[in-house]
Tab-separated table of C-alpha atoms and ligand atoms in Angstrom:
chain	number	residue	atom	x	y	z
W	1	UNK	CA	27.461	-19.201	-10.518
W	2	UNK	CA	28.450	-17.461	-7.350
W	3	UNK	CA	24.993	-18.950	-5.298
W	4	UNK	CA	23.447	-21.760	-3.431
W	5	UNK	CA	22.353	-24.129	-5.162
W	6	UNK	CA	19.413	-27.274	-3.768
W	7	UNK	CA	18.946	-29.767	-5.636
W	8	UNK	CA	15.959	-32.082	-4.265
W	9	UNK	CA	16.074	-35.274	-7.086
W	10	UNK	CA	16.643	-37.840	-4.014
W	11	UNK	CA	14.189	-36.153	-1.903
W	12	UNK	CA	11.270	-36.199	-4.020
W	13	UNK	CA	10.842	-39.557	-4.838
W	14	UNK	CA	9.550	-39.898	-1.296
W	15	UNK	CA	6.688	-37.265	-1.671
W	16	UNK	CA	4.070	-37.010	-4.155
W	17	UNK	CA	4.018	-33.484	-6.586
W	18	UNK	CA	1.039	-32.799	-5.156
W	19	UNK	CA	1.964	-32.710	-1.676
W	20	UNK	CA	5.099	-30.884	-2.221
W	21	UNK	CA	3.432	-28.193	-4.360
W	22	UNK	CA	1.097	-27.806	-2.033
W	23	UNK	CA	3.594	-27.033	0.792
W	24	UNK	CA	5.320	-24.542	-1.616
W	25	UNK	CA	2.698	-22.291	-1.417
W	26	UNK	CA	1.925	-23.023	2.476
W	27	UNK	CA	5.382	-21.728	2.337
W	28	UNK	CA	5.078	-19.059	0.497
W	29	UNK	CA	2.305	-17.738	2.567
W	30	UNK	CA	4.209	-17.741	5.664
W	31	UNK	CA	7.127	-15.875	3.451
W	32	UNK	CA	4.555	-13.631	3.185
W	33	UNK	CA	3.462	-13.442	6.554
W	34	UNK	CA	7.142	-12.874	7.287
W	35	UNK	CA	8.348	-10.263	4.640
W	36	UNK	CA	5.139	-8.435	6.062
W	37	UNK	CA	5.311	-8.703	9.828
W	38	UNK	CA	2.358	-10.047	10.494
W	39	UNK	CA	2.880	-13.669	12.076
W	40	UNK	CA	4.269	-15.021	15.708
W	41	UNK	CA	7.144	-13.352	17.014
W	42	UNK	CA	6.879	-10.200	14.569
W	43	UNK	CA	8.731	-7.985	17.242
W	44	UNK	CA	11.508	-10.123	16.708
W	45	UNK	CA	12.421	-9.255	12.618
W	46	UNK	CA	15.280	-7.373	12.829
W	47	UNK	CA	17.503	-9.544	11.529
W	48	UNK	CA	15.502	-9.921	7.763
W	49	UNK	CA	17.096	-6.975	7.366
W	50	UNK	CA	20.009	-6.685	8.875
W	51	UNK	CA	22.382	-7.268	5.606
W	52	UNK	CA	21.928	-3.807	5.020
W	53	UNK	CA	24.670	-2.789	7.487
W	54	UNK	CA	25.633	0.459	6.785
W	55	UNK	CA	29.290	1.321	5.602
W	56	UNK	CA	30.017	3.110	8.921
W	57	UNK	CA	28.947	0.115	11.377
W	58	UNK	CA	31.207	-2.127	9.248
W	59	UNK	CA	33.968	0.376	9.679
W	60	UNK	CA	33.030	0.515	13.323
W	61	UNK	CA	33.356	-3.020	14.213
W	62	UNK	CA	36.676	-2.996	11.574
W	63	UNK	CA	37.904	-0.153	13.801
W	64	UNK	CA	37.376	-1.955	17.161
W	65	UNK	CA	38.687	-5.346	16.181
W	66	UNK	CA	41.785	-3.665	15.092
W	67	UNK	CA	42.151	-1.556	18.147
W	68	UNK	CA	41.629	-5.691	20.035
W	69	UNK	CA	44.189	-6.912	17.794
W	70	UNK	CA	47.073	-4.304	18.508
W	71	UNK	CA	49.618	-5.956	20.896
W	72	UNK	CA	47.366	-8.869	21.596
W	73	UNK	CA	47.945	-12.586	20.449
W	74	UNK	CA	44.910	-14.009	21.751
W	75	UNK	CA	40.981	-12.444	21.882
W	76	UNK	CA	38.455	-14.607	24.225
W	77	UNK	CA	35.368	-14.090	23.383
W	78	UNK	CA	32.672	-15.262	25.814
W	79	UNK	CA	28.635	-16.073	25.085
W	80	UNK	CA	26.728	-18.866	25.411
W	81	UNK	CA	24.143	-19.927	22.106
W	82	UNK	CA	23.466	-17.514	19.652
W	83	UNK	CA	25.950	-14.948	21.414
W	84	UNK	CA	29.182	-17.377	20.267
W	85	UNK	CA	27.924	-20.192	17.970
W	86	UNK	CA	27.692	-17.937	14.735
W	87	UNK	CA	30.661	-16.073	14.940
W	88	UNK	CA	32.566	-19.850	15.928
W	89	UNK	CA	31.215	-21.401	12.987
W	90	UNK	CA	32.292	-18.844	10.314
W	91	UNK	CA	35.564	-18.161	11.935
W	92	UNK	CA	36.361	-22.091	11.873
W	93	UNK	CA	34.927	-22.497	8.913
W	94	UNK	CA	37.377	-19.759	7.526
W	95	UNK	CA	40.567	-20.461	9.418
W	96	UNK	CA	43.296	-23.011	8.494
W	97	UNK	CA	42.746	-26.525	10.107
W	98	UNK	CA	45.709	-26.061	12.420
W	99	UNK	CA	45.580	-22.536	13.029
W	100	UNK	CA	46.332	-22.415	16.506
W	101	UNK	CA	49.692	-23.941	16.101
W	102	UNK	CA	50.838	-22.238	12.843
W	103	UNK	CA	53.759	-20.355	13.527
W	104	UNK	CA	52.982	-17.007	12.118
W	105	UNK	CA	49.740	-16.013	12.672
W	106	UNK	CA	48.348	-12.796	11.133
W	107	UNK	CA	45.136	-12.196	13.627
W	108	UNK	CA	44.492	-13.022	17.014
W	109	UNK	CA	43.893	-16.332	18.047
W	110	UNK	CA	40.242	-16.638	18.988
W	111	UNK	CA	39.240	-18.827	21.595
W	112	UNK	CA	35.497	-19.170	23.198
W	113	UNK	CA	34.663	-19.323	27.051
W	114	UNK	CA	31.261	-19.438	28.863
W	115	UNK	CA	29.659	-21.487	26.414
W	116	UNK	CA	29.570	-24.239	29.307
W	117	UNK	CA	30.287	-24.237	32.981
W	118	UNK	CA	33.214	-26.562	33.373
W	119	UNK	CA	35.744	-26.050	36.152
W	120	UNK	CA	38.276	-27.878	34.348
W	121	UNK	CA	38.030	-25.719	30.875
W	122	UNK	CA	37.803	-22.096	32.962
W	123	UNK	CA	40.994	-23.026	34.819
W	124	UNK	CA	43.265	-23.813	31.441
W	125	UNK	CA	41.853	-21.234	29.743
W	126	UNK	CA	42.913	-18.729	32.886
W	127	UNK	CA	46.287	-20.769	32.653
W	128	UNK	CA	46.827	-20.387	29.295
W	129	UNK	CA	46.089	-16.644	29.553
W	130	UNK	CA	49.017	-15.938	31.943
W	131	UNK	CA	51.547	-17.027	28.980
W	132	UNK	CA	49.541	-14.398	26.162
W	133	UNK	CA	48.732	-11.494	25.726
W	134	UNK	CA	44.778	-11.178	25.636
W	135	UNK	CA	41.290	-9.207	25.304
W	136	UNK	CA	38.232	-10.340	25.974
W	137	UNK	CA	35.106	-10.360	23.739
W	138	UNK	CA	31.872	-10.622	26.040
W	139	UNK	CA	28.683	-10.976	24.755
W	140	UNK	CA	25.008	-11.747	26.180
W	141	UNK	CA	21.639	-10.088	25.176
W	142	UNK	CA	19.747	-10.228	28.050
W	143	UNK	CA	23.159	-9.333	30.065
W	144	UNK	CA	22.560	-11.842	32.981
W	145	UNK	CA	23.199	-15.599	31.318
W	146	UNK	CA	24.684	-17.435	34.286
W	147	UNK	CA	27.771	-19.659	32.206
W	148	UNK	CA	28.810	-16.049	30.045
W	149	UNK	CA	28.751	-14.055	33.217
W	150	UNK	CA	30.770	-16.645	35.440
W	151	UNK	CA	33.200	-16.786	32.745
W	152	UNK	CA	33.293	-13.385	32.618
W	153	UNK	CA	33.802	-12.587	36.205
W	154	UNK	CA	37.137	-14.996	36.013
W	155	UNK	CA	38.622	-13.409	32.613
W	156	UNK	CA	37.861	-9.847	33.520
W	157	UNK	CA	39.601	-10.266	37.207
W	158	UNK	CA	42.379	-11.811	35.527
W	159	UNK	CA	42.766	-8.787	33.142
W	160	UNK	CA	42.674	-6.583	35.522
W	161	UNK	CA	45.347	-8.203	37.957
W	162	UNK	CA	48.032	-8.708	34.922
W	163	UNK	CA	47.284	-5.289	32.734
W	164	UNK	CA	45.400	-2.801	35.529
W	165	UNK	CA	41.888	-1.379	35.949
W	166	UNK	CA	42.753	1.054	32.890
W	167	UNK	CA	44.414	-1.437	30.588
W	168	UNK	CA	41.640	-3.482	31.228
W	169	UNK	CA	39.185	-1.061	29.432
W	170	UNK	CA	40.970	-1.439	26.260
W	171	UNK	CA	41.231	-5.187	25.944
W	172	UNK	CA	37.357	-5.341	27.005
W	173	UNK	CA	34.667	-4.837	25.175
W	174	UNK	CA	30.952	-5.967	25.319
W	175	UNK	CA	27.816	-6.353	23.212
W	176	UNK	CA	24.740	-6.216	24.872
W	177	UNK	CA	21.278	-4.879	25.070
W	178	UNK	CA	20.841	-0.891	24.561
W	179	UNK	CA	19.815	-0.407	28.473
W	180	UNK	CA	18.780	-3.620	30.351
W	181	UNK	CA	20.714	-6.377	31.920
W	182	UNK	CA	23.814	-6.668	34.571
W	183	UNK	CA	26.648	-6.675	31.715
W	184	UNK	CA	25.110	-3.378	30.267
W	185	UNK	CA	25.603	-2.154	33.678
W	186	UNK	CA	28.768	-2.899	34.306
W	187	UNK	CA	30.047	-2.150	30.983
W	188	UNK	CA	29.214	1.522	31.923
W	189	UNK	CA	30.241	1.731	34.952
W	190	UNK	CA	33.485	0.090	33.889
W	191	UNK	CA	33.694	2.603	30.459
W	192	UNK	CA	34.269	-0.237	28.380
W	193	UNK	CA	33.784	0.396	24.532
W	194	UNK	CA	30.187	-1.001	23.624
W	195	UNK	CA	28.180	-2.660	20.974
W	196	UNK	CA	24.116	-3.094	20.788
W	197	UNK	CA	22.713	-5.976	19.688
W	198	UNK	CA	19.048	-4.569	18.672
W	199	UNK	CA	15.664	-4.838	20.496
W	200	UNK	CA	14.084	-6.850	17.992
W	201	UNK	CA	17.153	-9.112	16.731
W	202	UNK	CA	16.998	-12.626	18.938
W	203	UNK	CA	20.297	-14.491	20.088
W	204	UNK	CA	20.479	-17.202	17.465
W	205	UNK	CA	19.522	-15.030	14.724
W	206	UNK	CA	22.403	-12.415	15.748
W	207	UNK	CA	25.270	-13.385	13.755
W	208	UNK	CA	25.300	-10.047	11.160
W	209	UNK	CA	25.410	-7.595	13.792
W	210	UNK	CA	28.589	-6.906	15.902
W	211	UNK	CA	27.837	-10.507	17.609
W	212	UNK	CA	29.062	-12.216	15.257
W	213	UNK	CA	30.818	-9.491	13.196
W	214	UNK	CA	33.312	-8.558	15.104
W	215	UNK	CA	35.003	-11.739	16.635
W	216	UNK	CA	35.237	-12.663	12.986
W	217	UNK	CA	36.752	-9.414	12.043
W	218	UNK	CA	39.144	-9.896	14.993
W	219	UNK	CA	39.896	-13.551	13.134
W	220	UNK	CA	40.545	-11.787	10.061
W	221	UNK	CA	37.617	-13.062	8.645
W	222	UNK	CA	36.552	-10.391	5.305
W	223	UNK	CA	33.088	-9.280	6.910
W	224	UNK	CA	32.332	-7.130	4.168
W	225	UNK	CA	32.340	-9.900	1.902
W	226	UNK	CA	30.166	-12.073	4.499
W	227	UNK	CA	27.653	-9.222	4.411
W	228	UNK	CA	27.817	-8.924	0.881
W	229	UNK	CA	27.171	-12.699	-0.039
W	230	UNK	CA	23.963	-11.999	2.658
W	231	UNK	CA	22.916	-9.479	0.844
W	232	UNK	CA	22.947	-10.930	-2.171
W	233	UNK	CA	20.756	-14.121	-0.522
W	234	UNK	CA	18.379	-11.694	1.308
W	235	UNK	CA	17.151	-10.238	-2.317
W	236	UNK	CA	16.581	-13.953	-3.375
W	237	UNK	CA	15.564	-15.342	0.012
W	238	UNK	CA	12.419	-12.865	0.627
W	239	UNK	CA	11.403	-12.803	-2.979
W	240	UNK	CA	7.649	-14.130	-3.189
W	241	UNK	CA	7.891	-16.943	-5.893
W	242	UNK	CA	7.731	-20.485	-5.170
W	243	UNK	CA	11.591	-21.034	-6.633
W	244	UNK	CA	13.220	-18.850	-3.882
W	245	UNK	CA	15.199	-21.472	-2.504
W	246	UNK	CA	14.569	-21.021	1.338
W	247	UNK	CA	11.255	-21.749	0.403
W	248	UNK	CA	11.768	-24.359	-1.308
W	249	UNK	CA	14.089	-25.831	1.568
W	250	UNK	CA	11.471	-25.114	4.123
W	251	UNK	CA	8.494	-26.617	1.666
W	252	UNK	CA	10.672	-29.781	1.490
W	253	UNK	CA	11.658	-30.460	5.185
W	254	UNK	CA	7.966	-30.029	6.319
W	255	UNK	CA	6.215	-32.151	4.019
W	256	UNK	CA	9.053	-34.530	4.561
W	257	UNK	CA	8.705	-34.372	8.754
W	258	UNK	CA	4.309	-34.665	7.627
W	259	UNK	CA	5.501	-38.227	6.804
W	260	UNK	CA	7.264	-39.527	9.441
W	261	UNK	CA	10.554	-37.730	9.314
W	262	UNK	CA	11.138	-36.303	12.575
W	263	UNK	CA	14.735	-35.902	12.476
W	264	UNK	CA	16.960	-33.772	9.707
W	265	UNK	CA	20.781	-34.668	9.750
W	266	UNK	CA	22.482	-32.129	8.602
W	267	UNK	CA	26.059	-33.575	6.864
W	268	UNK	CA	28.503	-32.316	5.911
W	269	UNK	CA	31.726	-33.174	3.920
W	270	UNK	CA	34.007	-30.669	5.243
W	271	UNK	CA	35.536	-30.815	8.808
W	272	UNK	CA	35.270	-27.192	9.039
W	273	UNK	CA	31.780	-27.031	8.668
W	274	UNK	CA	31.155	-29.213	12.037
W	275	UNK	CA	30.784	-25.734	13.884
W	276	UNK	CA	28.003	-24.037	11.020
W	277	UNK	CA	26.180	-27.777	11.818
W	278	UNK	CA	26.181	-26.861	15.532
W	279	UNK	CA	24.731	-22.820	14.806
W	280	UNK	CA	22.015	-24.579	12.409
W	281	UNK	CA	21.114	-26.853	15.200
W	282	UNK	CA	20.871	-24.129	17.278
W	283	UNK	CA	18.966	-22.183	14.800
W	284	UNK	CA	16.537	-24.686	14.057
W	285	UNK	CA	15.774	-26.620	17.254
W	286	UNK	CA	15.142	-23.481	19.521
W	287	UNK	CA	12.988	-21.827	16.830
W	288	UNK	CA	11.305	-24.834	15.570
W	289	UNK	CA	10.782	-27.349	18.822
W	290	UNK	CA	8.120	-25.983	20.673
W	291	UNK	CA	4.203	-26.559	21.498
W	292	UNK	CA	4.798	-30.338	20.972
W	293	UNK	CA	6.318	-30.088	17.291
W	294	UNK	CA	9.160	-29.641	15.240
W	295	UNK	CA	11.805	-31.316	12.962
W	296	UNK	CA	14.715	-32.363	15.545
W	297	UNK	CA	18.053	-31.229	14.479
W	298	UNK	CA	20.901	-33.215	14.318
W	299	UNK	CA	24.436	-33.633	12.500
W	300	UNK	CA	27.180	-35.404	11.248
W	301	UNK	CA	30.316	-34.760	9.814
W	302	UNK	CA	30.963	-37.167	6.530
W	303	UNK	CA	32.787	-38.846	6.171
W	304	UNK	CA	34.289	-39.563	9.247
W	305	UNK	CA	30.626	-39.951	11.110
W	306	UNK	CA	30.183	-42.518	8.649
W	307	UNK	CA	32.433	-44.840	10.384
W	308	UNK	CA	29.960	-44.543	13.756
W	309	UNK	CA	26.828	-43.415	12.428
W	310	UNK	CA	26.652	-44.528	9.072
W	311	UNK	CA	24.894	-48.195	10.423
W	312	UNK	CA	22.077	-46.229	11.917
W	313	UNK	CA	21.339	-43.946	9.289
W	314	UNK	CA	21.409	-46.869	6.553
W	315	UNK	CA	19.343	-49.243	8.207
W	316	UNK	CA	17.851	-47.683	12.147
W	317	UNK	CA	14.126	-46.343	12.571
W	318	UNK	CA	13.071	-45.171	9.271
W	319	UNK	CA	12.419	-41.579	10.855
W	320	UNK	CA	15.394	-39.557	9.105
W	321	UNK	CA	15.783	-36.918	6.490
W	322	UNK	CA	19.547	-35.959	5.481
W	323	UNK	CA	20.528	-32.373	4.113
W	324	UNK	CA	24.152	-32.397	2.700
W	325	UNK	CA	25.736	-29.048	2.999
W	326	UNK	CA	28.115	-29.539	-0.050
W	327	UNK	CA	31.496	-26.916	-1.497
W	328	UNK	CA	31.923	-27.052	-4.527
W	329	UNK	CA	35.399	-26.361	-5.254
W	330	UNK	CA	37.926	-26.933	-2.333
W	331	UNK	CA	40.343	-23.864	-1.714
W	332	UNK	CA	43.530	-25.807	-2.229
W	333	UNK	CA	44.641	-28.517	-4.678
W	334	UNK	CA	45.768	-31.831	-3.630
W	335	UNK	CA	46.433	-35.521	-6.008
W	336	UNK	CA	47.095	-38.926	-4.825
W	337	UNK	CA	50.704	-39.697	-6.573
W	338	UNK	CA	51.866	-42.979	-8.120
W	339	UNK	CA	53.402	-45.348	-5.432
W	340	UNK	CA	55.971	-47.326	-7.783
W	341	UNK	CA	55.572	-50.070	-5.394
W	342	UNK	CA	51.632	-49.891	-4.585
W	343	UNK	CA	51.637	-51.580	-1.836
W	344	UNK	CA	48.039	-50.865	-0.205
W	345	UNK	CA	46.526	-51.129	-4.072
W	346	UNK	CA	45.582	-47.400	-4.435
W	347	UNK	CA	47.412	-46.587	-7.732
W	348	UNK	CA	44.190	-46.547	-9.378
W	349	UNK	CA	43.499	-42.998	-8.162
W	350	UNK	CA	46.953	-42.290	-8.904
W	351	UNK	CA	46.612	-38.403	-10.829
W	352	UNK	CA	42.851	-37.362	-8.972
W	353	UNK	CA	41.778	-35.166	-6.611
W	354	UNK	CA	41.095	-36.162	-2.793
W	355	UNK	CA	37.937	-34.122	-3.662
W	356	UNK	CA	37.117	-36.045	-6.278
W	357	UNK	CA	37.126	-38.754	-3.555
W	358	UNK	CA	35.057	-37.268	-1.453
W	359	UNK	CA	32.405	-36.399	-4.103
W	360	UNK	CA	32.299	-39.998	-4.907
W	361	UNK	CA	31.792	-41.387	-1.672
W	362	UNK	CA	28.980	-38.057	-1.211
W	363	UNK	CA	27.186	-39.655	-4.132
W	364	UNK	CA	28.013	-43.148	-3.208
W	365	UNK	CA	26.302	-42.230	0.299
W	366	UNK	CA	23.409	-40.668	-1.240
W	367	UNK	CA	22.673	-43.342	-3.442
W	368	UNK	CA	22.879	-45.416	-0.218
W	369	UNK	CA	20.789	-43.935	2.011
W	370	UNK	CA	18.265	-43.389	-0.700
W	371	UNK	CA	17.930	-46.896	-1.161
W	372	UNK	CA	17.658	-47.328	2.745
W	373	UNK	CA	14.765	-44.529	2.877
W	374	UNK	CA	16.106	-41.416	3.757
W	375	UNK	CA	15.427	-39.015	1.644
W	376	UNK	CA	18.414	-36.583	0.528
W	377	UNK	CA	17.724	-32.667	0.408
W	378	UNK	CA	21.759	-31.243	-1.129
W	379	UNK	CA	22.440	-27.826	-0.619
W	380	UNK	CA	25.471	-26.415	-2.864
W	381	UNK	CA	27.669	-23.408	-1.912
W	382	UNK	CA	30.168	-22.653	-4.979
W	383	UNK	CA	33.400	-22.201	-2.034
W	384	UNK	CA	34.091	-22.411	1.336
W	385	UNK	CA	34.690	-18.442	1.303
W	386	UNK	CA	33.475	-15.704	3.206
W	387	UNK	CA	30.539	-14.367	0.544
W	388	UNK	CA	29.225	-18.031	0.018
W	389	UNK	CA	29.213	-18.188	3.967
W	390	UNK	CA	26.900	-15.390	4.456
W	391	UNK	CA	24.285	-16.384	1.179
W	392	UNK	CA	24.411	-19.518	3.729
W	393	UNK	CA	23.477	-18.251	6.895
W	394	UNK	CA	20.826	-15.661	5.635
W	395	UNK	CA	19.460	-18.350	3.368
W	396	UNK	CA	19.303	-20.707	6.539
W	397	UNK	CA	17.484	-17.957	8.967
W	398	UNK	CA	15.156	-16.969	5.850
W	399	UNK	CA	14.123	-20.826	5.738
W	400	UNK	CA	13.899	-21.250	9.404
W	401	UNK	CA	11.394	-18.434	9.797
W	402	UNK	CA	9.492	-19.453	6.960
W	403	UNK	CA	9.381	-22.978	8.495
W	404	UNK	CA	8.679	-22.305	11.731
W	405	UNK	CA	5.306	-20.507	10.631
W	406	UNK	CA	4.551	-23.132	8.658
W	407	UNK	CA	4.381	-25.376	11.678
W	408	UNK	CA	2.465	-23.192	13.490
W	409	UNK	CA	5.096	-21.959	15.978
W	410	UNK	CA	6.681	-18.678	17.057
W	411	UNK	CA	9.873	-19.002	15.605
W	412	UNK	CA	11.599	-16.204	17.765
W	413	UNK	CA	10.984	-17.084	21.300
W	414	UNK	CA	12.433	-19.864	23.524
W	415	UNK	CA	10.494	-20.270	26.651
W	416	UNK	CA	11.677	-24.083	26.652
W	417	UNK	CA	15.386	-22.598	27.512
W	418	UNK	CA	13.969	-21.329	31.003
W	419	UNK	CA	12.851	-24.630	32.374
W	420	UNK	CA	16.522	-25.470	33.653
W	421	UNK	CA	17.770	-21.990	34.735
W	422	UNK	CA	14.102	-22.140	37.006
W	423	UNK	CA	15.689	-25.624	38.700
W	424	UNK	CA	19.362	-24.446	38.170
W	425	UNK	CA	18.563	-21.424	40.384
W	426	UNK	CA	16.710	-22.914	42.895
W	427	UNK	CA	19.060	-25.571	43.751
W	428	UNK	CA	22.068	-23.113	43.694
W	429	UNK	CA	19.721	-20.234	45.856
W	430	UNK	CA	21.217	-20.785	49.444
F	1	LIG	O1	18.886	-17.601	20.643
F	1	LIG	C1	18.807	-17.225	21.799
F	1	LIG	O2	18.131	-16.243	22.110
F	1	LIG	C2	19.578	-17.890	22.898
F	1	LIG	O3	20.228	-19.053	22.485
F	1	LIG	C3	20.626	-16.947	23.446
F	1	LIG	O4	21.478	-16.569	22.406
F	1	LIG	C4	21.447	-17.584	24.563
F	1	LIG	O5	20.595	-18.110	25.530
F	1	LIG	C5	22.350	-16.559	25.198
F	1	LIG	O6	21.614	-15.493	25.692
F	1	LIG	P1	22.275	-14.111	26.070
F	1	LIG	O7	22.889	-13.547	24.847
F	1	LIG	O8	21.152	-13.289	26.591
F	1	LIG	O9	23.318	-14.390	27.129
């Protein structure tokens, strides 16, 4: 079936029934309290609803990205957090391995700047601009982020200087607040073509409206379908009944962290998920670590972190849960032949799958780290395609909101993220 799928049979041997049915209804309340509005944080819900895009703001955003992909090669799109890290992680996780250096591309290349402030990365980025032909993608909320608008200040000068003041306004265009901040003010001033990231939609749960939306569109990504497979997981995902799977995720992950399990790995078996790893983490540690609690994020990427984390997770402080973010069915086919000679002894895969490999060595690592005490939460999506994509993040953001309530916590605000910017500033104020 075309869904998401948990399956908790090597999670709850390490939690009574009791406990865990009694944080599926703890859950379930604060599903309520969500679906209703009435917890922490309720002028932040836009986003529960934001699958219900409507035909002509999809066509919008198709509209623009084509009008960014006419005569350009390469779209930069800079934000920092929830303003790049969605639209990153679905594009990757929807692009061919190598697609930078495939010879025929069909979209844009799209690249990411001011997620970071290095000198080095700005300057190759610039130099790689002068040899393509490029638009810019620039995104921030509250408009004044100090690493997107530094970024920003260097791509849009170099637009100008190679394409002119008015070429510039149709290679830029920015997503920002309705009326406050310094990009929404130079946006206008500028004329650049504009998109609004709502009042009551936070950065990191942003990735259905035009901040994520349209750099994937620009990527080629199928956004309809993305919205569609959210859709689909918003009906199940706020439905009140104890099997809705978010809950269920959120029920297991707290009653898990109640014993001792302060840290969820996320792992995956897919090198293109590595960049949906980094949005959870994002997801879950700004919304979840606050007030002196919360499960710490952290991933891996199987099986290859295996090889440098694997000795830790088997047999270092007992303090882990894993979640496996599994696909089901690979998009391509690919057997290990016959070697008539068989030199390094593998002829007894000869005829099977490389996925079948990789399932193995999933269960083979569950079994594994079962034994060694971390319990094993697997969440299924049937394909790595665009629908099952957004079922994923909706049913991630659904579960992260119910979670956060459930450990007491405002899930939509960060006032941790300040702390540096206060010191940043200071030290940088002449
Ligand atoms: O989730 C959040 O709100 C943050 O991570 C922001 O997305 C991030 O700080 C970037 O903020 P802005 O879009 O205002 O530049």
């Amino acid at each position: 079936m075309n869904t998401i799928t948990i399956d908790l049979k090597a999670a709850k041997p390490f939690v009574s029934d009791i406990d865990f049915e009694r944080e599926r209804l703890f859950a379930l309340e604060a599903l309520k309290r969500l679906t209703a509005g009435t917890g922490l944080g309720n002028d932040f819900l836009g986003w529960l609803h934001l699958p219900q895009i409507s035909k002509e703001e999809l066509d919008g955003i198709r509209e623009a990205a084509k009008a960014l992909s006419v005569g350009m090669d390469t779209v930069v799109v800079v934000g920092i957090g929830g303003s790049y890290l969605g639209a990153k992680a679905v594009i990757e996780a929807l692009s061919h391995s190598f697609d930078a250096l495939l010879p025929h591309r069909k979209s844009p290349l799209v690249l990411f700047a001011g997620h970071h402030l290095s000198e080095d990365y700005m300057s190759e980025l610039l130099e790689l601009m002068q040899y393509r032909s490029c638009a810019c993608i620039v995104i921030s909320k509250s408009g004044t982020t100090i690493e997107p608008a530094i970024a920003f200040r260097q791509i849009k000068k170099h637009i100008e200087d190679k394409y002119g003041i008015e070429e510039a306004k149709r290679r830029i265009v920015a997503i920002t607040d309705a009326r406050k901040g310094a990009l929404k003010q130079l946006a206008n001033r500028q004329g650049y073509r504009t998109f609004v990231i709502p009042d009551d939609v936070g950065g990191r749960f942003s990735v259905l409206t035009a901040v994520g939306l349209l750099p994937m569109a620009v990527a080629g990504v199928d956004i309809e379908a993305l919205i569609e497979g959210a859709r689909m997981q918003m009906a199940k995902s706020l439905n009140i009944s104890i099997e809705n799977p978010s809950v269920v995720y959120a029920a297991i992950r707290n009653v898990l962290y109640r014993q001792g399990k302060k840290i969820e790995l996320l792992a995956n078996y897919h090198p293109k998920l590595h960049s949906v790893t980094e949005w959870w983490k994002q997801l879950y540690g700004e919304s979840e670590g606050k007030e002196g609690v919360g499960i710490f994020p952290a991933g891996v990427d199987f099986t290859t972190d295996l090889h440098s984390m694997g000795q830790y997770i088997q047999d270092g402080q007992r303090i882990l849960m894993e979640t496996v973010l599994s696909v089901a069915q690979p998009e391509r086919t690919l057997c290990i032949e016959a070697d008539p000679l068989d030199m390094d002894g593998l002829n007894y895969l000869s005829g099977r799958r490389i996925d079948e490999c990789n399932k193995m060595a999933e269960l083979g690592v569950r079994m594994a780290h079962v034994d060694g005490g971390v319990p094993n939460i697997r969440i299924e999506i049937p394909r790595l395609d665009a629908y099952s994509l957004g079922a994923l993040l909706y049913f991630f953001e659904a579960a992260c909101g119910i979670s956060g309530y459930m450990l007491g916590v405002n899930p939509f605000d960060q006032p941790g993220v300040e702390a540096y910017k206060k010191n940043m500033f200071a030290l940088l104020k002449p």
